[in-house]
Amino acid sequence: MTNNYELYKVFYWAAKTGSLTQAAKALYLTQPSVSHAIKQLEERIGVTLFYRNSKGVSLTQEGKILFSYIEQSQILITLAEEKMVALKNLDSGELRIGGSDSLFKHYLLPFLEDFHVKYPGIKLHLNHGTTPEVISYLKEGRIDLGVVRMPIFDSQLEVTESIELQDCFVAGERYAELKGQALSMEQLMEYPVILFSRNSRVRMAITELFEKYGHELKPDIEVGSVDLLIEFAKRGLGISYVTREFVAKELKEGSLFEIELDVEIPPSKVGLMVMRNMPISAAATRFIEVVH
Amino acid sequence: MTNNYELYKVFYWAAKTGSLTQAAKALYLTQPSVSHAIKQLEERIGVTLFYRNSKGVSLTQEGKILFSYIEQSQILITLAEEKMVALKNLDSGELRIGGSDSLFKHYLLPFLEDFHVKYPGIKLHLNHGTTPEVISYLKEGRIDLGVVRMPIFDSQLEVTESIELQDCFVAGERYAELKGQALSMEQLMEYPVILFSRNSRVRMAITELFEKYGHELKPDIEVGSVDLLIEFAKRGLGISYVTREFVAKELKEGSLFEIELDVEIPPSKVGLMVMRNMPISAAATRFIEVVH
DNA sequence: TGTTAGTCATAGATATGGTCTATATCTCCT
DNA sequence: AGGAGATATAGACCATATCTATGACTAACA
């Protein structure tokens, strides 16, 4: 049986209101249209569904049975449509973001707070991982949006640049002697260096910069979180390579100071990645606007 | 939002098969039709539902949410359609018959048995009552079919005549002296008469017959069931007025004998009543055919 | 690296059939 | 009897669902 489901909508309203005329009003149709639709439905399924009275219509035994199914079905469709409106209006839905812990904590946090206050119906899912992991999450469809350090070269991704961050070397009081100087790379490498683990974008960038000048930068200590980089530097275990904006507090209070180099370290940008040629959810679209 | 529900059917199949081409086959449409339908649905609800890949389509986050509702909805419609087919094929449904106990027992029983064996999916509901009760059950829609004695004069009812029954007076051995005679009404009224309760059609018929000849027939005993009529007569409590066909066994075995009158008692027919101008269920239609 | 075979998307022509207006029929109520 | 409701019917119309033909893209493979 290959019925036009539109007929069930008419049936539902006719049964619900007990009147073809009322159903027509509810559906913005004319009474003859409804009459015709009901007749057609009855013919197609081969069962009489309504008694036609002088004051309206009422369901036959079979009509009641049909209605018990169709009513549920129509309610579900109505709920579905309401849900879709909610999703579009950002009253509902979820936003899955991938990125590094440090970017979440030091960069995204205020945006996430604002967004959550403004759209409390949207569930936030934060998935941390390295840049390649975040990219693969994106490609697998496990996240809607990736937040990583630039540059990103991947033709499947659409990247929009966000703020610029400046990385730098910092140390604690133990190395106070280095304050105010501009060190050369060789000089710096005399000291114990603390770097983020190998697979990070920041680590790759500084390693490449040293290589460009013919040096191989090998850390004495390798850690897996920005917090540890900061903590180790503060305690005098060595010189940490960190993002300046992420240690703003420590620099201001003096527990860390910046060590200047005689070469310029290029700034790096934060990139917001989504899949190219893939539709983006309303929530993700709005969040990118907010961040940007 | 006033959507064409037909679009949800297309959406369902596209999501289910993960391919617009496959959905088109399932729906006996062409691929461009499906493509167009999906696009239209997306535009109307303002949400992108599918990722278009080179090997088919897959649901977006929002699409998955919509699908969770629509899937249930479509399943219900499918169940409804199957149920309607079952009703039409008499694999399912119910048949509600109103009538007197005696007609059920002595007249309808074999038909009911046959019908039940042939259509075991149809539930039978037997509602006993007097003729006016049965008629009001019909008008209230509580039964599909009424089985009563003719004649029935009610313009709202459509009556088809069934078999002819012959009522008669019977007595037991105690009144053996009356065997073989043809009594006059006066003679009969000398004996104790046992009649069915006042509101029955049979009682009215015999009362009217006596009135027509200027007699008032008043029973000495009035009972509420045909079984009691028979039992009382057998035990010699009086002369019962019963339907000959219902005491066939007793007449044959000799526990009762018929008392002939010198006037002819007109036979009465059984009528099958349904509401005029009201659709009749498939089950009721079939049952009437079987009985007739 | 071109070829092929599978996706889905688009454009434009077509015709189905849903919808309308006008009117009839019926029932109930005054 | 007449009016005010209800649904049913007939026929015209046009919106739009659907089709054909084609394009664009991707993946797999020779």
XYZ file of C-alpha atoms (C1' of nucleotides) in Angstrom:
644
model
C 0.000 0.000 0.000
C 1.578 3.237 -1.104
C -0.429 5.971 0.447
C 0.055 9.665 0.505
C 0.945 10.413 4.104
C -0.562 13.833 3.699
C -3.935 12.100 3.868
C -3.189 10.924 7.386
C -2.688 14.493 8.473
C -6.145 15.321 7.172
C -7.552 12.185 8.790
C -5.977 13.137 12.101
C -7.533 16.567 12.145
C -10.912 15.361 10.965
C -10.966 12.744 13.703
C -9.621 15.087 16.325
C -12.100 17.878 15.626
C -14.985 15.596 14.701
C -15.748 17.861 11.796
C -14.514 18.127 8.249
C -15.244 21.825 8.313
C -13.141 22.350 11.442
C -10.365 20.177 10.050
C -10.370 22.295 6.924
C -9.918 25.425 9.008
C -7.082 23.891 10.987
C -5.342 22.867 7.781
C -6.103 26.061 5.867
C -8.064 24.126 3.293
C -11.655 24.180 2.129
C -14.240 21.710 3.339
C -14.573 19.960 -0.029
C -10.818 19.336 -0.067
C -11.009 17.622 3.271
C -14.083 15.673 2.247
C -12.288 14.535 -0.867
C -9.124 13.631 1.005
C -10.988 11.509 3.530
C -12.909 9.775 0.809
C -9.688 9.040 -1.009
C -8.057 7.628 2.110
C -11.058 5.418 2.719
C -10.957 4.163 -0.833
C -7.249 3.475 -0.764
C -7.250 1.463 2.427
C -10.629 -0.025 1.611
C -12.158 0.733 4.983
C -14.818 3.255 5.941
C -13.361 5.452 8.637
C -16.105 7.916 9.512
C -19.814 8.033 10.132
C -21.144 11.183 8.503
C -23.713 12.787 10.741
C -25.636 15.952 10.239
C -23.529 17.628 12.924
C -20.138 16.401 11.853
C -18.296 13.129 11.599
C -17.419 10.428 14.066
C -15.043 7.515 13.801
C -16.196 4.033 12.966
C -14.807 1.075 14.849
C -12.060 0.755 12.251
C -11.524 4.487 12.202
C -10.889 4.446 15.917
C -8.290 1.765 15.482
C -6.573 3.698 12.724
C -6.699 6.837 14.805
C -4.994 5.191 17.758
C -1.949 4.650 15.564
C -2.083 7.830 13.520
C -2.558 10.033 16.541
C 0.733 8.847 18.027
C 2.398 9.209 14.692
C 1.214 12.781 14.234
C 2.205 13.715 17.768
C 5.708 12.479 17.067
C 5.904 14.534 13.903
C 4.727 17.595 15.771
C 7.352 17.002 18.451
C 9.966 16.533 15.761
C 9.044 19.825 14.141
C 9.147 21.616 17.466
C 12.535 20.089 18.172
C 13.842 21.279 14.819
C 12.666 24.799 15.551
C 14.414 24.598 18.914
C 17.616 23.474 17.235
C 17.429 26.292 14.731
C 16.783 28.837 17.481
C 19.638 27.407 19.550
C 17.238 26.534 22.350
C 18.433 22.987 22.058
C 21.252 21.009 20.568
C 24.886 20.335 21.233
C 28.220 21.761 20.261
C 31.230 19.490 20.164
C 34.582 21.215 20.143
C 37.993 19.641 19.828
C 41.244 21.286 20.856
C 44.080 21.316 23.321
C 43.481 21.693 27.013
C 45.534 24.862 27.117
C 43.512 26.530 24.382
C 40.305 25.579 26.160
C 41.557 26.933 29.441
C 43.390 30.049 28.373
C 41.658 31.058 25.208
C 38.181 29.545 24.792
C 36.990 29.601 28.376
C 35.454 33.098 28.384
C 33.736 32.443 25.044
C 32.410 29.132 26.312
C 31.066 30.814 29.420
C 29.326 33.548 27.442
C 27.926 31.060 24.989
C 26.601 28.823 27.723
C 24.923 31.714 29.498
C 23.355 32.963 26.296
C 22.302 29.526 24.998
C 21.800 27.357 28.077
C 19.935 24.757 26.026
C 23.036 23.847 24.039
C 25.107 21.075 25.547
C 28.854 21.624 25.286
C 31.215 18.725 24.669
C 34.932 19.469 24.871
C 37.269 16.847 23.469
C 40.909 17.469 24.010
C 43.599 16.080 21.794
C 46.617 16.961 19.723
C 46.213 18.802 16.444
C 46.240 15.629 14.294
C 43.840 13.963 16.693
C 41.489 16.919 16.529
C 41.633 16.831 12.737
C 40.767 13.163 12.692
C 37.911 13.753 15.137
C 36.604 16.323 12.684
C 36.865 13.955 9.758
C 35.136 11.206 11.714
C 32.339 13.622 12.532
C 32.925 13.283 16.267
C 33.271 17.039 16.701
C 31.750 20.019 14.962
C 34.634 22.398 15.419
C 38.357 22.202 16.076
C 40.447 24.866 17.758
C 44.172 24.540 17.138
C 47.324 26.502 16.398
C 47.932 27.607 12.884
C 49.150 26.925 10.339
C 46.937 24.127 9.122
C 47.264 22.743 5.623
C 44.478 20.381 4.846
C 42.329 20.806 1.789
C 39.401 19.064 3.474
C 39.305 21.669 6.215
C 38.015 25.170 6.211
C 40.077 27.244 8.618
C 39.273 30.694 9.907
C 42.001 32.552 11.747
C 41.317 33.896 15.168
C 43.580 35.867 17.508
C 47.346 35.932 17.312
C 49.395 34.435 20.115
C 53.039 35.043 20.842
C 55.177 32.246 22.195
C 58.247 32.985 24.241
C 60.802 31.559 26.631
C 60.251 32.188 30.337
C 62.114 31.376 33.506
C 61.778 31.820 37.229
C 63.849 33.655 39.827
C 66.632 31.045 39.709
C 67.722 32.433 36.349
C 67.271 36.094 37.296
C 70.663 36.750 35.734
C 69.092 36.512 32.293
C 66.626 39.352 32.822
C 66.931 42.222 30.402
C 69.358 40.464 28.030
C 68.672 39.297 24.489
C 70.089 35.774 24.286
C 71.318 34.054 21.163
C 70.106 30.575 20.405
C 73.458 29.112 21.396
C 73.350 30.918 24.714
C 69.844 29.747 25.410
C 70.747 26.148 24.690
C 73.310 26.289 27.492
C 70.411 26.230 29.918
C 68.000 23.382 30.586
C 65.033 23.755 28.246
C 61.513 22.553 29.015
C 59.226 21.900 26.067
C 55.782 20.596 25.446
C 55.552 17.022 24.157
C 56.743 16.306 20.633
C 53.451 16.111 18.796
C 52.323 19.635 19.596
C 52.169 22.431 17.057
C 53.983 24.874 19.330
C 56.867 22.450 19.842
C 57.129 21.838 16.112
C 57.169 25.575 15.390
C 60.046 26.383 17.769
C 62.022 23.309 16.697
C 61.727 24.412 13.074
C 62.781 27.940 13.926
C 65.970 26.657 15.564
C 66.617 24.327 12.631
C 66.331 27.249 10.272
C 69.319 28.769 12.058
C 71.178 25.506 12.071
C 70.458 24.428 15.617
C 68.852 21.376 17.017
C 66.702 22.238 20.008
C 66.505 19.282 22.376
C 64.601 19.689 25.629
C 65.961 18.567 28.954
C 62.442 18.110 30.200
C 59.366 17.261 28.164
C 55.898 17.694 29.676
C 52.351 17.091 28.589
C 50.515 20.106 29.871
C 50.914 23.863 29.813
C 50.330 23.987 33.554
C 53.394 21.829 34.112
C 55.482 23.991 31.769
C 54.623 26.972 33.923
C 55.082 25.152 37.198
C 58.485 23.731 36.280
C 59.755 27.115 35.124
C 58.551 28.777 38.303
C 60.451 26.234 40.407
C 63.630 26.872 38.508
C 63.890 23.524 36.735
C 64.711 25.279 33.476
C 63.525 27.607 30.766
C 60.022 26.884 29.442
C 58.709 27.721 26.017
C 55.163 28.923 26.529
C 52.544 31.184 25.061
C 52.939 34.633 26.488
C 49.234 35.265 26.805
C 48.894 32.079 28.857
C 51.396 33.230 31.487
C 50.149 36.822 31.683
C 49.366 36.445 35.368
C 52.791 34.986 36.266
C 54.627 37.670 34.265
C 52.649 40.396 35.972
C 53.169 39.098 39.485
C 56.847 38.451 38.744
C 56.973 34.735 39.433
C 58.144 34.331 35.833
C 59.991 36.674 33.497
C 60.407 36.564 29.764
C 63.762 35.734 28.220
C 64.265 37.636 25.015
C 65.986 36.086 22.012
C 68.099 37.920 19.458
C 65.885 36.456 16.725
C 62.237 37.206 16.372
C 59.899 34.373 17.121
C 57.019 34.633 14.636
C 53.630 34.897 16.238
C 51.213 32.061 15.722
C 47.526 32.310 15.128
C 44.709 30.278 16.537
C 42.581 28.608 13.882
C 38.978 27.489 14.010
C 38.515 24.461 11.795
C 35.402 22.960 10.312
C 35.014 20.429 7.539
C 34.953 22.011 4.116
C 31.866 21.285 2.040
C 30.091 19.893 5.058
C 27.077 21.575 6.565
C 27.762 23.168 9.913
C 25.271 23.023 12.749
C 23.520 26.180 13.809
C 25.246 26.016 17.193
C 28.723 25.737 15.648
C 28.012 28.575 13.239
C 26.906 30.824 16.050
C 29.880 29.906 18.233
C 32.342 30.750 15.470
C 30.660 34.130 15.100
C 30.948 34.714 18.840
C 34.640 33.778 18.941
C 35.446 35.763 15.879
C 5.273 25.125 10.232
C 2.998 23.506 7.716
C 4.976 20.800 6.060
C 4.035 18.194 3.587
C 4.222 14.953 5.527
C 5.052 13.139 2.351
C 8.510 14.662 2.676
C 9.057 12.814 5.934
C 8.428 9.544 4.187
C 11.174 10.387 1.741
C 13.431 11.535 4.558
C 12.826 8.292 6.417
C 13.853 6.132 3.510
C 16.835 8.275 2.606
C 18.081 8.102 6.194
C 17.298 4.429 6.523
C 19.044 3.371 3.338
C 21.785 6.002 3.525
C 21.316 6.650 -0.159
C 19.019 8.840 -2.178
C 19.222 6.364 -5.021
C 18.136 3.484 -2.798
C 15.384 5.585 -1.255
C 14.131 6.389 -4.738
C 13.928 2.681 -5.538
C 12.080 1.930 -2.320
C 9.580 4.679 -3.051
C 9.264 3.973 -6.766
C 10.592 7.417 -7.597
C 13.603 8.695 -9.476
C 16.727 9.877 -7.721
C 16.240 13.538 -8.670
C 12.795 13.480 -7.089
C 14.228 12.289 -3.831
C 17.060 14.771 -4.019
C 14.570 17.549 -4.595
C 12.300 16.384 -1.782
C 15.130 16.266 0.739
C 16.342 19.666 -0.303
C 12.863 21.036 0.103
C 12.466 19.532 3.548
C 15.788 20.999 4.600
C 14.770 24.403 3.328
C 11.389 24.309 5.013
C 12.641 23.366 8.447
C 15.771 25.438 7.984
C 18.152 22.704 9.065
C 20.605 20.659 7.030
C 19.775 17.022 7.546
C 22.302 15.092 5.486
C 25.955 15.058 4.642
C 26.278 14.302 0.954
C 29.185 11.945 0.365
C 30.400 10.380 -2.808
C 29.006 7.034 -1.691
C 25.678 8.178 -0.399
C 24.315 10.352 2.339
C 24.602 10.297 6.102
C 22.672 12.120 8.766
C 23.967 15.239 10.414
C 23.632 15.688 14.152
C 20.301 17.425 13.604
C 19.274 14.852 11.032
C 19.814 12.103 13.570
C 17.578 13.875 16.028
C 14.850 14.319 13.441
C 15.191 10.701 12.430
C 14.692 9.458 15.974
C 11.223 10.982 15.919
C 10.303 10.324 12.319
C 11.367 6.705 12.459
C 8.871 5.988 15.234
C 6.233 7.922 13.403
C 6.734 5.991 10.171
C 6.746 2.674 12.012
C 3.385 3.555 13.529
C 1.961 4.411 10.134
C 3.227 1.149 8.736
C 1.652 -0.747 11.628
C -1.571 1.157 11.079
C -1.645 0.233 7.423
C -0.978 -3.405 8.222
C -3.758 -3.328 10.779
C -6.159 -1.889 8.238
C -5.302 -4.647 5.798
C -5.914 -7.190 8.551
C -9.285 -5.628 9.305
C -10.238 -5.698 5.661
C -9.148 -9.310 5.299
C -11.032 -10.234 8.479
C -7.798 -11.358 10.094
C -8.533 -8.926 12.858
C -11.360 -6.886 14.248
C -14.486 -7.417 16.226
C -18.113 -8.097 15.609
C -20.671 -6.871 18.122
C -24.087 -8.463 17.857
C -27.164 -7.634 19.850
C -30.149 -9.919 20.268
C -32.080 -12.111 22.618
C -30.456 -14.979 24.410
C -32.805 -17.436 22.815
C -31.975 -16.321 19.309
C -28.272 -16.529 20.107
C -28.660 -19.990 21.512
C -31.133 -21.559 19.146
C -30.602 -19.686 15.951
C -27.244 -17.916 15.725
C -25.065 -20.420 17.540
C -24.091 -22.570 14.546
C -23.363 -19.482 12.443
C -21.281 -18.000 15.216
C -19.315 -21.212 15.494
C -18.656 -21.374 11.777
C -17.715 -17.727 11.644
C -15.356 -18.055 14.550
C -13.637 -21.063 13.028
C -13.279 -19.360 9.685
C -12.189 -15.971 11.078
C -10.501 -16.695 14.385
C -9.007 -13.199 14.475
C -12.394 -11.556 14.844
C -13.513 -11.079 18.411
C -17.196 -11.741 18.988
C -19.203 -9.667 21.412
C -22.742 -10.801 22.136
C -24.986 -8.316 23.875
C -28.349 -9.619 24.863
C -31.339 -7.410 25.352
C -34.930 -6.906 24.373
C -35.796 -5.671 20.903
C -36.019 -1.997 21.910
C -32.785 -2.324 23.840
C -31.052 -3.862 20.870
C -32.326 -1.057 18.666
C -31.001 1.572 21.016
C -27.646 -0.253 21.212
C -27.529 -0.012 17.435
C -28.330 3.677 17.436
C -25.704 4.340 20.099
C -23.178 2.476 18.000
C -22.564 -0.094 20.716
C -23.288 -2.979 18.372
C -22.801 -3.529 14.670
C -25.720 -5.823 14.123
C -29.002 -6.645 15.788
C -30.844 -9.940 15.527
C -34.505 -9.756 16.529
C -37.952 -10.945 15.621
C -39.777 -9.187 12.845
C -41.562 -7.027 12.198
C -39.461 -3.983 12.775
C -40.651 -0.552 11.738
C -37.905 1.963 12.127
C -36.862 4.184 9.261
C -33.328 4.478 10.662
C -32.799 0.759 10.406
C -32.085 -1.450 7.475
C -33.604 -4.851 8.075
C -32.949 -8.004 6.120
C -35.225 -10.913 6.745
C -33.752 -14.229 7.650
C -35.453 -17.547 8.363
C -39.098 -17.939 9.323
C -39.966 -19.244 12.765
C -43.272 -20.667 13.895
C -44.440 -20.046 17.423
C -46.829 -22.424 19.082
C -48.281 -23.598 22.384
C -46.735 -26.631 23.992
C -47.377 -28.623 27.106
C -45.971 -31.618 28.922
C -47.373 -35.003 29.788
C -49.637 -33.570 32.492
C -51.897 -32.159 29.774
C -51.737 -35.204 27.544
C -55.512 -34.994 27.190
C -55.035 -32.058 24.789
C -52.986 -34.015 22.258
C -54.427 -34.180 18.796
C -57.181 -31.595 19.390
C -57.480 -28.153 17.898
C -58.352 -25.853 20.771
C -60.187 -22.599 20.539
C -58.745 -19.524 22.237
C -61.381 -19.734 24.956
C -60.556 -23.360 25.630
C -56.860 -22.642 25.812
C -57.366 -19.841 28.279
C -58.949 -22.322 30.679
C -55.497 -23.690 31.283
C -52.601 -21.951 33.011
C -50.598 -20.113 30.385
C -46.860 -19.420 30.629
C -45.536 -16.515 28.610
C -42.306 -14.743 28.094
C -41.946 -11.375 29.797
C -44.040 -8.491 28.584
C -41.482 -6.576 26.549
C -40.693 -9.371 24.142
C -41.726 -9.350 20.520
C -43.118 -12.872 20.675
C -45.312 -12.038 23.658
C -46.613 -8.917 21.933
C -47.420 -10.884 18.805
C -49.511 -13.519 20.537
C -51.223 -10.941 22.749
C -52.204 -8.984 19.652
C -53.481 -12.098 17.922
C -55.775 -12.864 20.849
C -56.926 -9.232 20.986
C -57.807 -9.395 17.324
C -60.336 -12.103 18.232
C -61.577 -10.174 21.244
C -59.666 -11.986 23.942
C -57.273 -10.770 26.524
C -54.450 -13.248 27.024
C -53.083 -12.982 30.548
C -50.394 -15.409 31.633
C -50.478 -17.272 34.893
C -46.715 -17.439 34.888
C -44.338 -14.993 33.285
C -40.701 -15.927 32.793
C -37.595 -14.230 31.457
C -35.962 -16.973 29.461
C -36.898 -19.474 26.833
C -35.225 -22.209 28.811
C -37.603 -21.586 31.697
C -40.575 -21.591 29.329
C -39.572 -25.038 28.206
C -38.722 -26.300 31.659
C -41.979 -25.134 33.206
C -44.020 -26.695 30.449
C -42.180 -29.966 30.773
C -42.898 -30.051 34.496
C -46.595 -29.497 33.893
C -46.872 -26.009 35.326
C -48.897 -24.890 32.358
C -48.991 -24.321 28.623
C -46.016 -22.421 27.244
C -45.930 -20.311 24.140
C -42.613 -21.022 22.477
C -40.953 -21.107 19.124
C -41.414 -24.506 17.622
C -37.923 -24.676 16.202
C -36.495 -24.021 19.662
C -38.212 -27.020 21.177
C -37.557 -29.386 18.316
C -35.617 -31.717 20.570
C -38.347 -31.857 23.231
C -41.091 -32.416 20.647
C -39.115 -35.211 19.085
C -38.313 -36.985 22.315
C -41.885 -36.483 23.498
C -41.244 -34.514 26.648
C -43.392 -31.802 25.101
C -46.172 -31.892 22.554
C -47.713 -29.148 20.506
C -51.169 -27.876 21.206
C -52.960 -26.877 18.048
C -55.241 -23.853 17.905
C -58.265 -23.467 15.693
C -56.813 -20.221 14.375
C -53.620 -19.990 12.488
C -50.715 -18.366 14.279
C -48.845 -16.339 11.682
C -45.212 -17.255 11.413
C -42.643 -14.679 12.376
C -39.393 -13.946 10.711
C -36.017 -13.237 12.175
C -34.569 -9.917 11.082
C -30.980 -8.800 10.877
C -30.786 -5.069 11.572
C -28.082 -2.594 10.802
C -28.196 1.170 10.803
C -29.429 2.612 7.541
C -27.000 4.995 5.826
C -24.231 3.994 8.164
C -21.177 2.143 6.955
C -21.022 -1.459 8.068
C -17.797 -3.089 9.164
C -16.246 -5.751 6.988
C -16.833 -8.317 9.716
C -20.538 -7.474 10.019
C -20.990 -7.522 6.250
C -19.403 -10.936 6.019
C -21.428 -12.298 8.911
C -24.690 -11.168 7.359
C -23.701 -12.943 4.150
C -22.939 -16.106 6.111
C -26.258 -16.046 7.977
C -28.230 -15.219 4.938
C 46.808 9.299 -14.802
C 43.127 8.751 -17.446
C 38.860 5.759 -17.192
C 34.893 4.086 -15.318
C 31.164 3.668 -12.370
C 29.024 5.120 -8.781
C 27.286 9.135 -6.054
C 24.038 13.634 -5.655
C 22.590 18.237 -7.901
C 20.433 21.038 -11.335
C 17.405 22.635 -15.147
C 13.466 22.565 -17.627
C 9.347 20.213 -19.496
C 5.238 17.709 -18.269
C 1.122 15.998 -16.308
C -0.756 14.322 -12.185
C -3.837 15.288 -8.798
C -4.731 18.428 -4.948
C -7.499 22.442 -4.358
C -10.901 25.645 -5.389
C -15.741 27.491 -6.488
C -20.353 26.534 -7.021
C -23.988 23.741 -5.962
C -26.608 19.810 -4.202
C -28.291 17.033 -0.451
C -29.398 16.000 3.996
C -30.640 16.745 9.039
C -31.836 19.261 12.740
C -34.005 23.015 14.952
C -37.020 26.925 15.240
C -41.983 25.565 6.118
C -37.704 27.662 6.315
C -33.052 28.481 7.816
C -28.682 27.133 9.384
C -25.704 23.975 9.896
C -23.340 19.688 8.145
C -21.077 16.739 4.163
C -21.005 15.314 -0.972
C -20.398 16.132 -5.772
C -18.894 18.159 -10.234
C -15.845 20.399 -12.992
C -12.207 23.741 -13.800
C -7.658 25.139 -12.668
C -3.086 25.440 -11.504
C 0.535 24.260 -8.196
C 3.904 21.211 -7.808
C 5.581 16.545 -7.677
C 7.823 13.990 -10.923
C 10.320 12.894 -14.936
C 14.231 13.122 -18.477
C 18.607 14.740 -19.529
C 22.674 16.364 -18.006
C 26.357 18.079 -14.979
C 29.683 17.779 -11.236
C 32.045 15.309 -8.134
C 34.512 11.255 -5.836
C 36.614 6.832 -5.398
C 38.596 2.964 -7.213
C 41.324 0.916 -10.596
C 43.935 -0.248 -14.525
